[in-house]
PDB file of C-alpha atoms and ligand atoms in Angstrom:
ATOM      1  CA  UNK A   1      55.454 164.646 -23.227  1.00  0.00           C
ATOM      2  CA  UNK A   2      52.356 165.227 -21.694  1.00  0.00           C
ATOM      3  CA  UNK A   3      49.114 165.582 -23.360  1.00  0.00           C
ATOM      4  CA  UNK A   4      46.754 168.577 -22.315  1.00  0.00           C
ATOM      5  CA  UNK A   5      45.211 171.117 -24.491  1.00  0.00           C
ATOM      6  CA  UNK A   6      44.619 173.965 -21.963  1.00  0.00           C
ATOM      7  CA  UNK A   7      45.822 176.910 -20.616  1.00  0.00           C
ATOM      8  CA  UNK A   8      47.897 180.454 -22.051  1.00  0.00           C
ATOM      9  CA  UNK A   9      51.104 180.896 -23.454  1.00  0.00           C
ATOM     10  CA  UNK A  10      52.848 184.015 -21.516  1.00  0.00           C
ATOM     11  CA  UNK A  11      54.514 185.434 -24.897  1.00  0.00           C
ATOM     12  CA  UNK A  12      52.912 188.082 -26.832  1.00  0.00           C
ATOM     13  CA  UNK A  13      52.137 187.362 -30.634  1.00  0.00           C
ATOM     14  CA  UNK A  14      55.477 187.204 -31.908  1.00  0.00           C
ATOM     15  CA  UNK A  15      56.570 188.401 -35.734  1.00  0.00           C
ATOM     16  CA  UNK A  16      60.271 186.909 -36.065  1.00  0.00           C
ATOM     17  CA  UNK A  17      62.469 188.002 -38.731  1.00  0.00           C
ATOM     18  CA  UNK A  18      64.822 185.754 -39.794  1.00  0.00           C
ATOM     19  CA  UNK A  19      67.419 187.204 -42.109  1.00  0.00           C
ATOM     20  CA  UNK A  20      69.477 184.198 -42.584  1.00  0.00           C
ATOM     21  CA  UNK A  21      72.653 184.872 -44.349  1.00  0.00           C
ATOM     22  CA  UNK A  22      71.861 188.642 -46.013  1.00  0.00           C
ATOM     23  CA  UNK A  23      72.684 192.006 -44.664  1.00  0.00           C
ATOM     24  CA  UNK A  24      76.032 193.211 -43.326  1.00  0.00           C
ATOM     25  CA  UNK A  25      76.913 195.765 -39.951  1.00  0.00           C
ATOM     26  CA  UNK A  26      75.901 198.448 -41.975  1.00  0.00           C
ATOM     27  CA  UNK A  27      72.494 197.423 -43.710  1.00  0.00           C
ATOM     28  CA  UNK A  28      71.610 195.752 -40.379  1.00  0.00           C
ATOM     29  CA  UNK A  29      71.453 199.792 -38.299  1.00  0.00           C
ATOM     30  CA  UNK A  30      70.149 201.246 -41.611  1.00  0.00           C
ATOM     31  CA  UNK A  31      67.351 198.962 -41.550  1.00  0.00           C
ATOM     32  CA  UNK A  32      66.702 199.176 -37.351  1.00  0.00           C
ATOM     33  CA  UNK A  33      67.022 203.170 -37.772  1.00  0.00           C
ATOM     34  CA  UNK A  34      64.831 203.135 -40.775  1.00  0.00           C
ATOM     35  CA  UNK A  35      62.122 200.940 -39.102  1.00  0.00           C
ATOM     36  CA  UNK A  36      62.835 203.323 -35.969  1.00  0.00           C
ATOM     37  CA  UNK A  37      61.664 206.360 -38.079  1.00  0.00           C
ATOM     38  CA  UNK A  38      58.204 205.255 -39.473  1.00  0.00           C
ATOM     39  CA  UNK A  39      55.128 205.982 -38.127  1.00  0.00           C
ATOM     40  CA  UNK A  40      54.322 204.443 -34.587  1.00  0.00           C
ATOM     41  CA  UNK A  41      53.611 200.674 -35.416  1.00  0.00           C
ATOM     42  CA  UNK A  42      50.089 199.586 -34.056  1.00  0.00           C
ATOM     43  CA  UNK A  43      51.643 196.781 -32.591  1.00  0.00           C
ATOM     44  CA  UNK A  44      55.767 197.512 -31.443  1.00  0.00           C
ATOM     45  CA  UNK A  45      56.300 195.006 -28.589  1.00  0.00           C
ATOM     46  CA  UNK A  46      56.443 192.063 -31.038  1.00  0.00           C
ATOM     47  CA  UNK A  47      59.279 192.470 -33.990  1.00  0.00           C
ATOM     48  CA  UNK A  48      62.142 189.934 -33.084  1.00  0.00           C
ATOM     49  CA  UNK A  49      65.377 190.363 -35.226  1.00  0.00           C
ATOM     50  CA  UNK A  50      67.517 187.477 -36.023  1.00  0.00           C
ATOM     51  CA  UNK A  51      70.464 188.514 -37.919  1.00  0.00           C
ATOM     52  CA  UNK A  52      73.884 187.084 -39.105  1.00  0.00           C
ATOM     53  CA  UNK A  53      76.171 185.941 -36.258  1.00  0.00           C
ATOM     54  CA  UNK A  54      78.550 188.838 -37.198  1.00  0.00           C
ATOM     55  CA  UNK A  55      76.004 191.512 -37.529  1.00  0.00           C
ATOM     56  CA  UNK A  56      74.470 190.859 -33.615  1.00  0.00           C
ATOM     57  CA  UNK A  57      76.291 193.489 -31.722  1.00  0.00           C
ATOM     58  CA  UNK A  58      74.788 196.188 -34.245  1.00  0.00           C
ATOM     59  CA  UNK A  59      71.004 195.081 -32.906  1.00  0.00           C
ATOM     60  CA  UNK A  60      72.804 194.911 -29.188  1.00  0.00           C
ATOM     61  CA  UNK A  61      73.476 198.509 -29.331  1.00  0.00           C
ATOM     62  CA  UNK A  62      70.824 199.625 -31.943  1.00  0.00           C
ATOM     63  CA  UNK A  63      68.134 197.950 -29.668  1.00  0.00           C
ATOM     64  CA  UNK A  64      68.982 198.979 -26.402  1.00  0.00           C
ATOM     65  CA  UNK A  65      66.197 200.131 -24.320  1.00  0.00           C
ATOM     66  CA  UNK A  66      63.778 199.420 -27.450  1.00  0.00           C
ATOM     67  CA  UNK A  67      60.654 197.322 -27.046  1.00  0.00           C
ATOM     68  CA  UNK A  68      61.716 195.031 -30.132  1.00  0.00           C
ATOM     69  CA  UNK A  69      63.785 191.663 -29.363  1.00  0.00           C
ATOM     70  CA  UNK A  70      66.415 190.341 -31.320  1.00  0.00           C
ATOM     71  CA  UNK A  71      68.087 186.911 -31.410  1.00  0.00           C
ATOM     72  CA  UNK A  72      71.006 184.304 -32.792  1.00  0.00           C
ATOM     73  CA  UNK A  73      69.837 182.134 -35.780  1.00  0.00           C
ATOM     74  CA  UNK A  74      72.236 179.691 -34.006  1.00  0.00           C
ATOM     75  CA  UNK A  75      73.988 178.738 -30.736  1.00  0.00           C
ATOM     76  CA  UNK A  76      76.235 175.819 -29.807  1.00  0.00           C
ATOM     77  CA  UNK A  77      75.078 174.321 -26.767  1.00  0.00           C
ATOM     78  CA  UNK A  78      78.593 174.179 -24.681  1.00  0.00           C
ATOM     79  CA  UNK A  79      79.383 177.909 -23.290  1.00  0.00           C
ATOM     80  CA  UNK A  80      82.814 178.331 -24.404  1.00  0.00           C
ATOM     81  CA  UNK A  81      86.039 175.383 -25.706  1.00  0.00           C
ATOM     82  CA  UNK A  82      87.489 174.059 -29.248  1.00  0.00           C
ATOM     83  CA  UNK A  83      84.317 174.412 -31.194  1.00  0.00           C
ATOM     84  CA  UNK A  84      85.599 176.366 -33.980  1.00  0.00           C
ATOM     85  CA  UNK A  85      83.363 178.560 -36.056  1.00  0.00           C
ATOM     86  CA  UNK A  86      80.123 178.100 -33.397  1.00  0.00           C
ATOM     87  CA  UNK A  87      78.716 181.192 -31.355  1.00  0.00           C
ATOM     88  CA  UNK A  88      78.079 180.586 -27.136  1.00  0.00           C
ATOM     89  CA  UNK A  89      75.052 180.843 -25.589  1.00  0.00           C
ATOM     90  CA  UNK A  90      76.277 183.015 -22.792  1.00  0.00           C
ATOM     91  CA  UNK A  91      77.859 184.825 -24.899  1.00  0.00           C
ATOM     92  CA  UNK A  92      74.661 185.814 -26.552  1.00  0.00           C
ATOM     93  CA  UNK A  93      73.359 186.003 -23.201  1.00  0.00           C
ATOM     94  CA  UNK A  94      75.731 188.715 -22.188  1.00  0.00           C
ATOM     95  CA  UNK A  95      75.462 190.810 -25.427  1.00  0.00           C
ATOM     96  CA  UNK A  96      71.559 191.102 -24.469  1.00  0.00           C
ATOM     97  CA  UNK A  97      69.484 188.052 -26.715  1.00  0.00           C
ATOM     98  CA  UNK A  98      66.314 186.994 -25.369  1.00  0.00           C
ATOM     99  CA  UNK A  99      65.708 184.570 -28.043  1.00  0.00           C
ATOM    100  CA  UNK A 100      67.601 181.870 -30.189  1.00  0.00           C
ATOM    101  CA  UNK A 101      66.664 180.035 -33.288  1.00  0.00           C
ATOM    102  CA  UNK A 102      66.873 175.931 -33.554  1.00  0.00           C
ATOM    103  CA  UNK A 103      66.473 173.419 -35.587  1.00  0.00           C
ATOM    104  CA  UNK A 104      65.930 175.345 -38.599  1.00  0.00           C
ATOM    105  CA  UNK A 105      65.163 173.134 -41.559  1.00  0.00           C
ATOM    106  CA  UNK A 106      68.529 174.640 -43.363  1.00  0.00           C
ATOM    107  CA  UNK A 107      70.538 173.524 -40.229  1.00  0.00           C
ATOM    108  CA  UNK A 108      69.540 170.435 -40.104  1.00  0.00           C
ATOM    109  CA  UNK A 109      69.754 169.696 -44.529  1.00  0.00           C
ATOM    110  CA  UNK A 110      72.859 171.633 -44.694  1.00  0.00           C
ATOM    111  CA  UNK A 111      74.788 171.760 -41.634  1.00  0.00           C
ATOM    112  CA  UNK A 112      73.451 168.068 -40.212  1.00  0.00           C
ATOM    113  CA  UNK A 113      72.033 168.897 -37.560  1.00  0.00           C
ATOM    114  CA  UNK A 114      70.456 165.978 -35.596  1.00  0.00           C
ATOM    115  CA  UNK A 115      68.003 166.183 -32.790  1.00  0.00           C
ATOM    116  CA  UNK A 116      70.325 165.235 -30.186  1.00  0.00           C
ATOM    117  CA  UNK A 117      72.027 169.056 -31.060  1.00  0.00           C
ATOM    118  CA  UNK A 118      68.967 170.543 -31.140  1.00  0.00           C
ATOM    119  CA  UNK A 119      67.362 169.112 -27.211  1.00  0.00           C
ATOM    120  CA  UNK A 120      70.826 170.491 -25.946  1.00  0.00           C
ATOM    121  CA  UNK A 121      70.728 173.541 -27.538  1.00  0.00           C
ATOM    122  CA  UNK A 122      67.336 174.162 -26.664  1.00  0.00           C
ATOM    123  CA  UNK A 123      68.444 172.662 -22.732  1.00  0.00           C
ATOM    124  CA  UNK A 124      71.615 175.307 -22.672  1.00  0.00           C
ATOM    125  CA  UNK A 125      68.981 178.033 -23.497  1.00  0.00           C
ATOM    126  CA  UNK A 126      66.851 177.626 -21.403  1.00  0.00           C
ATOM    127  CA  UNK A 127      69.959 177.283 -18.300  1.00  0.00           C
ATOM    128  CA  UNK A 128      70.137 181.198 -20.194  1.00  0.00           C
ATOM    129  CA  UNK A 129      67.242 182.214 -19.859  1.00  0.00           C
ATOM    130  CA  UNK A 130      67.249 182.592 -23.456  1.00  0.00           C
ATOM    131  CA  UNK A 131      63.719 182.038 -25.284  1.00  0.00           C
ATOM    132  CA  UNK A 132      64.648 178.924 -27.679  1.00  0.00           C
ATOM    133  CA  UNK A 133      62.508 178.936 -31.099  1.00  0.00           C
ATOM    134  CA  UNK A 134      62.405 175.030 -32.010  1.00  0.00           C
ATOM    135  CA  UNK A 135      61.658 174.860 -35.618  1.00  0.00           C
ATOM    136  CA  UNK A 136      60.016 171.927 -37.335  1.00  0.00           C
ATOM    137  CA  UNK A 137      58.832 170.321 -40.110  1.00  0.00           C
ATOM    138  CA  UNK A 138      58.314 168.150 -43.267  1.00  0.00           C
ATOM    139  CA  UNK A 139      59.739 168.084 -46.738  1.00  0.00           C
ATOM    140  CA  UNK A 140      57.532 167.399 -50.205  1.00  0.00           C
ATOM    141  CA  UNK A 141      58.249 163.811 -50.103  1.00  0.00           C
ATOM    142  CA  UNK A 142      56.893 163.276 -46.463  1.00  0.00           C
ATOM    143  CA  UNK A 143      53.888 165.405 -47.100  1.00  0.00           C
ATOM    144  CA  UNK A 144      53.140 163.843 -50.236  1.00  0.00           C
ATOM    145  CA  UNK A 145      53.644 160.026 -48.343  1.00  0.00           C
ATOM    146  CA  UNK A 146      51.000 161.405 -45.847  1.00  0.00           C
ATOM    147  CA  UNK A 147      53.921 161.398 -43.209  1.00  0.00           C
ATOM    148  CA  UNK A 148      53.941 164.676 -42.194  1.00  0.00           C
ATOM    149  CA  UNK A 149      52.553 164.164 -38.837  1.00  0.00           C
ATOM    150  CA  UNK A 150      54.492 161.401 -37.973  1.00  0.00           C
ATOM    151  CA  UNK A 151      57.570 163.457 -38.833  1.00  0.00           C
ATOM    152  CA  UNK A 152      57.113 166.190 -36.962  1.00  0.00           C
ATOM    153  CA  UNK A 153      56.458 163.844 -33.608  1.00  0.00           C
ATOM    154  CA  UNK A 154      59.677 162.470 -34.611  1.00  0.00           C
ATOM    155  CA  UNK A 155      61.507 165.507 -34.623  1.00  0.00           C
ATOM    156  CA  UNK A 156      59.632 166.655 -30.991  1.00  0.00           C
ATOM    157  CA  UNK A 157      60.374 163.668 -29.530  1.00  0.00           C
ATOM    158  CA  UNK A 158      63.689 163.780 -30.202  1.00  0.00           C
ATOM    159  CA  UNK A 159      64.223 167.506 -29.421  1.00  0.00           C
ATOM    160  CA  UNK A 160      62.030 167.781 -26.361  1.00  0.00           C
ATOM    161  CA  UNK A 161      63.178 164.744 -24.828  1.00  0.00           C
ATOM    162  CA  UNK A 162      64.061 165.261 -21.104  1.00  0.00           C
ATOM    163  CA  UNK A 163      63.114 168.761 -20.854  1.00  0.00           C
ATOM    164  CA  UNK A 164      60.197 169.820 -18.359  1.00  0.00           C
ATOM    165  CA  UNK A 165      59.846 173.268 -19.011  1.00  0.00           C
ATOM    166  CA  UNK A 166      57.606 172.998 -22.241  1.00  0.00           C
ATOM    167  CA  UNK A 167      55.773 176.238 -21.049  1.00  0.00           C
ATOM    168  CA  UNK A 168      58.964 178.043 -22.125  1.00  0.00           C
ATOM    169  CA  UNK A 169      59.045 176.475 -25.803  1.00  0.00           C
ATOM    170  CA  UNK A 170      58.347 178.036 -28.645  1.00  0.00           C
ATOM    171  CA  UNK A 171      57.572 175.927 -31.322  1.00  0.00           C
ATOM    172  CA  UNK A 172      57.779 177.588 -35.160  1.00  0.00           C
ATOM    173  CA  UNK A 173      56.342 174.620 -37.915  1.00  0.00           C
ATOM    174  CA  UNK A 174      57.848 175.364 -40.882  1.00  0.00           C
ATOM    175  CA  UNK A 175      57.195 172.794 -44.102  1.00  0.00           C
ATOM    176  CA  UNK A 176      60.713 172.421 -45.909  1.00  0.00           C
ATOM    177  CA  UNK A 177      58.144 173.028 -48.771  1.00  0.00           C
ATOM    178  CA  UNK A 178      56.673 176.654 -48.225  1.00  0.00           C
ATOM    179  CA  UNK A 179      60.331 177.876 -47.228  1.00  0.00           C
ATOM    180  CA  UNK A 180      61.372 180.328 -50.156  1.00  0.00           C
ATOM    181  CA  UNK A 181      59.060 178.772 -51.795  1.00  0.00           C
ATOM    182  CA  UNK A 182      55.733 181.229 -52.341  1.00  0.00           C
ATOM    183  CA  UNK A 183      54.002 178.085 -51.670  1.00  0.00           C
ATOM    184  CA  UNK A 184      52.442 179.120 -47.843  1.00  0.00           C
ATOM    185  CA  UNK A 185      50.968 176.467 -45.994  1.00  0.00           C
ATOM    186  CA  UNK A 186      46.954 176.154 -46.572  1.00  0.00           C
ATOM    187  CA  UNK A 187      44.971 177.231 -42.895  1.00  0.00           C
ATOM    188  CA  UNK A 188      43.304 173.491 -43.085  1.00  0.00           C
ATOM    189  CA  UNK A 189      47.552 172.364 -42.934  1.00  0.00           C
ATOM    190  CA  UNK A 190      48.585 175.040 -40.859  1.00  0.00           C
ATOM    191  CA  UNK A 191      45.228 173.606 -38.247  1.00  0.00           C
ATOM    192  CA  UNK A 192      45.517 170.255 -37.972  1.00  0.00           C
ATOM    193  CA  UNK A 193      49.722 170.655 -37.348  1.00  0.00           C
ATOM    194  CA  UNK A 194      48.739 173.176 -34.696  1.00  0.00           C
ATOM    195  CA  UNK A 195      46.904 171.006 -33.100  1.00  0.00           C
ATOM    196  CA  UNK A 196      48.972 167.597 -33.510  1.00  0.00           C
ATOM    197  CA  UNK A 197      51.934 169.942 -32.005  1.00  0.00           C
ATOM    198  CA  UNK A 198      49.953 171.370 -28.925  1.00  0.00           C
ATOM    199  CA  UNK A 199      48.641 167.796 -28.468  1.00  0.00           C
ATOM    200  CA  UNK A 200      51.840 166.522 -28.109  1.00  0.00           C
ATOM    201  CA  UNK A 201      53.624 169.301 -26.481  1.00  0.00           C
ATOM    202  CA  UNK A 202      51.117 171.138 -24.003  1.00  0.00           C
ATOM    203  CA  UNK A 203      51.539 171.052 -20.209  1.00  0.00           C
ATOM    204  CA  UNK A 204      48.940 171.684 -17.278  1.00  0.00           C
ATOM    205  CA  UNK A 205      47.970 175.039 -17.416  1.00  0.00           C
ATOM    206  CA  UNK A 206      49.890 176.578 -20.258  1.00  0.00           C
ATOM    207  CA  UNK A 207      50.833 175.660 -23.429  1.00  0.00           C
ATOM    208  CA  UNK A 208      53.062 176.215 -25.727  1.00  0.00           C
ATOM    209  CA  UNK A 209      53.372 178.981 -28.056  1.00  0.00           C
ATOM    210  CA  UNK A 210      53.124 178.387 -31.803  1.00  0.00           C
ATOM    211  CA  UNK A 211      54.320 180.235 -34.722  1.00  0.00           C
ATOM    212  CA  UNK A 212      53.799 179.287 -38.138  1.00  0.00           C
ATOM    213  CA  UNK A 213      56.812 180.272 -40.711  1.00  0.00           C
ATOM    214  CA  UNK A 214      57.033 179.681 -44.966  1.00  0.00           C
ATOM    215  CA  UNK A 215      56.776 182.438 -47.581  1.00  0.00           C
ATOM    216  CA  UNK A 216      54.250 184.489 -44.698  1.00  0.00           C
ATOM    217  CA  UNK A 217      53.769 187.872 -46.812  1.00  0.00           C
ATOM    218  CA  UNK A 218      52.046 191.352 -46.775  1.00  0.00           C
ATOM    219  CA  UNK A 219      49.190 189.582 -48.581  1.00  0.00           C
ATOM    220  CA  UNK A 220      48.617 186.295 -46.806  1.00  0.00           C
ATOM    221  CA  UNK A 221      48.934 187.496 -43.211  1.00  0.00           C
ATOM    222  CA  UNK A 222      45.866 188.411 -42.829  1.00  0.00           C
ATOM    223  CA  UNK A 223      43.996 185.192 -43.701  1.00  0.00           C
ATOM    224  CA  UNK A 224      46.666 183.569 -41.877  1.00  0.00           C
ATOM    225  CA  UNK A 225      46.664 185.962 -38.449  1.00  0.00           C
ATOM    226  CA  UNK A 226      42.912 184.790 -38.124  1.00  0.00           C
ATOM    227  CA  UNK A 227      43.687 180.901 -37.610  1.00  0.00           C
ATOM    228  CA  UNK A 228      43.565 180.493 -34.088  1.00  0.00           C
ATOM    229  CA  UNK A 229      45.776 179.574 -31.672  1.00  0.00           C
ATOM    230  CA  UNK A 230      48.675 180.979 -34.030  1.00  0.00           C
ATOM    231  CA  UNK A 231      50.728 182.748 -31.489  1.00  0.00           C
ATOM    232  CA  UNK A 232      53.083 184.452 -34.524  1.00  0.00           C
ATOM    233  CA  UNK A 233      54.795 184.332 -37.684  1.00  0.00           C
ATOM    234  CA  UNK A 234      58.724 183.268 -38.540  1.00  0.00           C
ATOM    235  CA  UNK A 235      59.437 185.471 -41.824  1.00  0.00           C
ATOM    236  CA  UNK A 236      62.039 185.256 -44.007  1.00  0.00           C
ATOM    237  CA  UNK A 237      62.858 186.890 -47.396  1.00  0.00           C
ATOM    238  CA  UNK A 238      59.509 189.386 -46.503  1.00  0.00           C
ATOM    239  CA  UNK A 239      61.470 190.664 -43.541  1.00  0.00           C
ATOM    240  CA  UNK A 240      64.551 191.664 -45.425  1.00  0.00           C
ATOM    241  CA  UNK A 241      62.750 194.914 -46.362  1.00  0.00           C
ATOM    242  CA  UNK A 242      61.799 196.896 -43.132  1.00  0.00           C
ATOM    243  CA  UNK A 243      59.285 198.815 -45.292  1.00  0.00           C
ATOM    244  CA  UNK A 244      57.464 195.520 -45.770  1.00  0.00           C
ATOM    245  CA  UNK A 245      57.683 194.056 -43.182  1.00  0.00           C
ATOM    246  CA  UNK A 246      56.193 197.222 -41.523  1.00  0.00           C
ATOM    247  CA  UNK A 247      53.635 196.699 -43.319  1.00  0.00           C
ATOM    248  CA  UNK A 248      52.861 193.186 -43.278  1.00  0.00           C
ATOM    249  CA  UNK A 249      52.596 194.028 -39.395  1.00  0.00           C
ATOM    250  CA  UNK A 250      49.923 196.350 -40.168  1.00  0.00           C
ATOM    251  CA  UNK A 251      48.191 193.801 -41.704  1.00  0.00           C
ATOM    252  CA  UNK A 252      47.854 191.829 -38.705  1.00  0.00           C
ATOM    253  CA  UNK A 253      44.345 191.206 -37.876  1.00  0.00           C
ATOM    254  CA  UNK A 254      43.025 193.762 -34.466  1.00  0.00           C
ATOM    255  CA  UNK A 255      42.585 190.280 -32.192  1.00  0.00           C
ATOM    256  CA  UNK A 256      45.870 188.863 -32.821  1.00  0.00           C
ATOM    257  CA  UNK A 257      47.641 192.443 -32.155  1.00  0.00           C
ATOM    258  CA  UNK A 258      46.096 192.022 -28.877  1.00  0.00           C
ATOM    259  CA  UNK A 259      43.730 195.081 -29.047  1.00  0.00           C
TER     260      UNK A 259
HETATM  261  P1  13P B   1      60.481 182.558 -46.169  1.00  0.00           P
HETATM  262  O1  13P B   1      59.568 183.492 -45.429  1.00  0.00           O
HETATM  263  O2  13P B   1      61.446 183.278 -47.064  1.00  0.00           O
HETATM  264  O3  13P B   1      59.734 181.476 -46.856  1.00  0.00           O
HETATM  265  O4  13P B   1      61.426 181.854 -45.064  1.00  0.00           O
HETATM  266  C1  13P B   1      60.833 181.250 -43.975  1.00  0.00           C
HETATM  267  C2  13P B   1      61.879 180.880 -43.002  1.00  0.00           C
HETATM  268  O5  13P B   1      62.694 180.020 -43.245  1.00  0.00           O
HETATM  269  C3  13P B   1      61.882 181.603 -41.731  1.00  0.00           C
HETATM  270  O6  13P B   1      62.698 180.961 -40.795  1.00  0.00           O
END
């Protein structure tokens, strides 16, 4: 990995809700309809969806032709063979996705996922043409042992190992410890990772873009909107609720809604 600071991302600020395992076929085109009928959003290009594996066709035909994006949680990185349970990449290619999930911290504790699954997800993604969202991070114990940076290199290195395209990453740093937590991130924490991460991840002329995820809310997304070089938000249990998270968007501070 290279190490240059400069340059633009070519995303838009991004606010990703990530469901995880809640809502079914039905509460998924309630909430896209219901979020459909409020009052013009200041800022509509940049909702991304990720729902439940078997609740993705409802946002392929409830999002057709709309300006939000929606995405898997989780891929496999083979397109199709005996891999029972996992969900193809071209598959979600076909169906419409522009962007995938990896590496989330509850992947990799529950479902052991190792970096090694992660670089070639992230590598079959890319093949797609898929946006991949590479999600990292340290737990309590790590932060606590002042290992949090080394950790996270760890976890890059691993996952970004032989692939050149770094412009096209999207890199979400989520602490295990503000996930579900109410304990967000402080802006000195959220800094100083942002910068360790473009440090080690940045490529001549653009860089990477950077989201921040870990009980975000309607309250803190202001003072967190305003650090800069945060590109956008990964938002779980705040999302669930389209009302909120309509308005947690319109708490976005004017410069980072690109106006
Ligand atoms: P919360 O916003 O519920 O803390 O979840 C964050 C998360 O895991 C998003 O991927």
């Amino acid at each position: 990995m290279e190490s240059n600071n400069k340059g633009t991302s070519s995303l838009p600020f991004l606010l990703c809700a990530n469901w995880k395992m809640h809502k079914n076929p039905d509460s998924v085109r309630d909430y896209i309809r219901a979020i459909n009928k409020l009052p013009a959003l200041k800022y509509p290009k940049r909702f991304i969806f990720f729902a439940p594996a078997l609740t993705l066709f409802v946002l392929a035909e409830e999002l057709v032709n709309s300006s939000y994006g929606w995405g898997a949680q989780n891929c496999h990185f083979e397109d199709q063979g005996a891999f029972t349970g996992e969900n193809s990449p071209l598959v979600l290619k076909q169906m419409g996705a522009t962007y995938c999930l990896v590496g989330h911290s509850e992947r990799r504790q529950l479902f052991f996922e190792s970096e090694e699954m992660v670089q070639k997800k992230v590598k079959s993604l890319l093949n797609h043409s898929i946006q991949p969202i590479v999600c990292v991070g340290e737990n309590i114990k790590e932060r606590k042992n002042k290992q949090s940076f080394q950790v996270v290199e760890n976890q890059l290195s691993g996952i970004l190992k032989n692939i050149d395209s770094l412009d096209r990453i999207c890199v979400a740093y989520e602490p295990v410890w503000a996930i579900g937590t109410g304990k967000v991130a402080g802006v000195e924490q959220i800094t100083e990772m942002q910068e360790h991460i473009r440090h080690l991840c940045a490529t001549e002329g653009k860089t990477l873009h950077f989201l921040y995820g870990g009980s975000v809310n309607e309250k803190n997304i202001k003072e967190l909107s305003q650090i800069p070089g945060v590109n956008g938000f990964l938002i779980g249990s705040a999302s669930l609720d389209p009302l909120s998270f309509f308005n947690l968007a319109q708490n976005l501070v004017p410069a980072k809604a690109g106006i």
